[in-house]
PDB file of C-alpha atoms in Angstrom:
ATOM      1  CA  UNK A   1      41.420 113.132  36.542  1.00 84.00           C
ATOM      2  CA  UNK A   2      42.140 115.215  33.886  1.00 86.00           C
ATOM      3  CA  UNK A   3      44.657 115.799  30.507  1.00 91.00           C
ATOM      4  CA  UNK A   4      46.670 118.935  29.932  1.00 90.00           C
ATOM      5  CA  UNK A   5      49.086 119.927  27.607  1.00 94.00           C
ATOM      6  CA  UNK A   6      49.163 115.855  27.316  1.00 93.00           C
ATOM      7  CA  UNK A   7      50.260 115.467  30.667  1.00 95.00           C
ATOM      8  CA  UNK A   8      47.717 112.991  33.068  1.00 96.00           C
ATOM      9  CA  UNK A   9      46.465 114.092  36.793  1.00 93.00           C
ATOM     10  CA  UNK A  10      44.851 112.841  39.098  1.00 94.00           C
ATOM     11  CA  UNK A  11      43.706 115.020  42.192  1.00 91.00           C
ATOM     12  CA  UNK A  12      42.154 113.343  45.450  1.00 93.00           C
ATOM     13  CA  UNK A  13      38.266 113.791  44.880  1.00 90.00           C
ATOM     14  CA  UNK A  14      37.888 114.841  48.626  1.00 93.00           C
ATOM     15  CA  UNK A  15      40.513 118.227  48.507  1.00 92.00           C
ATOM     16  CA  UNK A  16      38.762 119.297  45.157  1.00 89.00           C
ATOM     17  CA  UNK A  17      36.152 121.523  44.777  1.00 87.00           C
ATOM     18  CA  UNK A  18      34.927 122.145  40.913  1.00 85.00           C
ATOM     19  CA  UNK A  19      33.890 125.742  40.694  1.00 88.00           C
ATOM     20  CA  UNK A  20      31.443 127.438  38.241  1.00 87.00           C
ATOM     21  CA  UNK A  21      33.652 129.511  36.210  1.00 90.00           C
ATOM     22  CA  UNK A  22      35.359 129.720  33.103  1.00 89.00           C
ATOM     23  CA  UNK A  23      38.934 130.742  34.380  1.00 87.00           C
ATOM     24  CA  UNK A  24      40.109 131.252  37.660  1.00 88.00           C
ATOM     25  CA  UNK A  25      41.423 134.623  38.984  1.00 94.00           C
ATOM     26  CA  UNK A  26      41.721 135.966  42.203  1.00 95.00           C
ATOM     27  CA  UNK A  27      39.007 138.279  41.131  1.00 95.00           C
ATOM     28  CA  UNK A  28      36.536 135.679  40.281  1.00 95.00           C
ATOM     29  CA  UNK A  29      37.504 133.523  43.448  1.00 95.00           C
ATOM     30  CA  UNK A  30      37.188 136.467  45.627  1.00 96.00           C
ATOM     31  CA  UNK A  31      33.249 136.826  44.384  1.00 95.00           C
ATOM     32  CA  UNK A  32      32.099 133.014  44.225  1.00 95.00           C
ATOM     33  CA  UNK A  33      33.938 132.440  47.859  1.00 95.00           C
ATOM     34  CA  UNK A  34      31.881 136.112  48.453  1.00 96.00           C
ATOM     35  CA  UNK A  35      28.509 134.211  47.081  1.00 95.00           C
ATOM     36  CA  UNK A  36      29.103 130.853  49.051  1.00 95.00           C
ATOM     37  CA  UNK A  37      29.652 132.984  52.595  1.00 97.00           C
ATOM     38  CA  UNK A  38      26.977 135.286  52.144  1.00 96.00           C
ATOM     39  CA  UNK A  39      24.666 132.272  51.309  1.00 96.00           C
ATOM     40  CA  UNK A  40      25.441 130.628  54.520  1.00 97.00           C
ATOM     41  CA  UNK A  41      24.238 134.004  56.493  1.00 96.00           C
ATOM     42  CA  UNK A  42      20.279 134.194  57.771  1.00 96.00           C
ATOM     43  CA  UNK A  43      18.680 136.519  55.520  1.00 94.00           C
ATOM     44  CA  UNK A  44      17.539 138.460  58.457  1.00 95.00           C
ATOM     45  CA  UNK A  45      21.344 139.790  59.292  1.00 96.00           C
ATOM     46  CA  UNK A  46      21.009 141.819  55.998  1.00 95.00           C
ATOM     47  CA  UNK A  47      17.693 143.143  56.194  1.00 94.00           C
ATOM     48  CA  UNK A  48      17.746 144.203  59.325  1.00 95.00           C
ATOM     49  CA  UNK A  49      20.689 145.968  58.389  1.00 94.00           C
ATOM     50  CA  UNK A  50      23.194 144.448  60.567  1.00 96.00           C
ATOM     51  CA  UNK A  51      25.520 143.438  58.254  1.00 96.00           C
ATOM     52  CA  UNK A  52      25.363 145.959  55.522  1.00 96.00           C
ATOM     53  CA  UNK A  53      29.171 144.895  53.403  1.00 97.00           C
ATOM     54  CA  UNK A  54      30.809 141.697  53.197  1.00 97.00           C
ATOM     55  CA  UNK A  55      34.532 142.351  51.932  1.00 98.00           C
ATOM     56  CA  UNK A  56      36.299 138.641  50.802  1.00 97.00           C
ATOM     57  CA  UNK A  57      39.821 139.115  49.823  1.00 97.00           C
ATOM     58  CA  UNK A  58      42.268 136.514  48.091  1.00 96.00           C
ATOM     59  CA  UNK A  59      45.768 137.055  47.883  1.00 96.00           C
ATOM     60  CA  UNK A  60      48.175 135.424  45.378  1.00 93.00           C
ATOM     61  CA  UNK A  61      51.349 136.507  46.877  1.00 93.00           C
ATOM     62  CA  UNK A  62      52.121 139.158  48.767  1.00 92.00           C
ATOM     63  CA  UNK A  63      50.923 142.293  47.499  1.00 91.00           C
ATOM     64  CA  UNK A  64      49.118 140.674  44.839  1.00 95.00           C
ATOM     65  CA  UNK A  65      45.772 139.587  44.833  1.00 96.00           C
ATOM     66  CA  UNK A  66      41.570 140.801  44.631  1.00 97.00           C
ATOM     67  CA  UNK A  67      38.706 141.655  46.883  1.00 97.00           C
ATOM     68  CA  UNK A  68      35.191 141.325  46.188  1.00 97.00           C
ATOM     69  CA  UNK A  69      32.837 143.281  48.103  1.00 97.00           C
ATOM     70  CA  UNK A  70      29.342 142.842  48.188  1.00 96.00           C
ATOM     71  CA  UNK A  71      26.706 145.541  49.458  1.00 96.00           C
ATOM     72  CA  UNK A  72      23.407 144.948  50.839  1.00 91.00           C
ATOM     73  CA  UNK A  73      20.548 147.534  49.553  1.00 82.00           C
TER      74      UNK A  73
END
């Protein structure tokens, strides 16, 4: 439940996740849906250097949108 703009709403607790961030972009969803992903990976994939990029794209609307990519060293 929350206020804004002093309007009141109320969300069903089980279809909402609350995210780290200050502000939500495409940009910043891209990297912390990036971060959850490559958390949930063995360790092992990256360093034995099978997976070497993980590329997470959100889009917006069409033609519209962010991609995070992360890089293994």
């Amino acid at each position: 439940e929350f206020l804004l703009s002093s309007k009141r709403y109320v969300l069903p607790i089980d279809e909402v996740e609350l995210l780290p961030v200050d502000n939500i972009t495409t940009e910043t969803l891209a990297r912390v849906l990036s971060d959850r992903f490559i958390s949930l990976l063995p360790k092992e994939l990256f360093d034995s250097g099978l997976i070497r990029r993980v590329d997470i794209s959100v889009d917006e609307s069409p033609g519209q949108g962010a991609t995070y990519s992360y890089v293994s060293n």
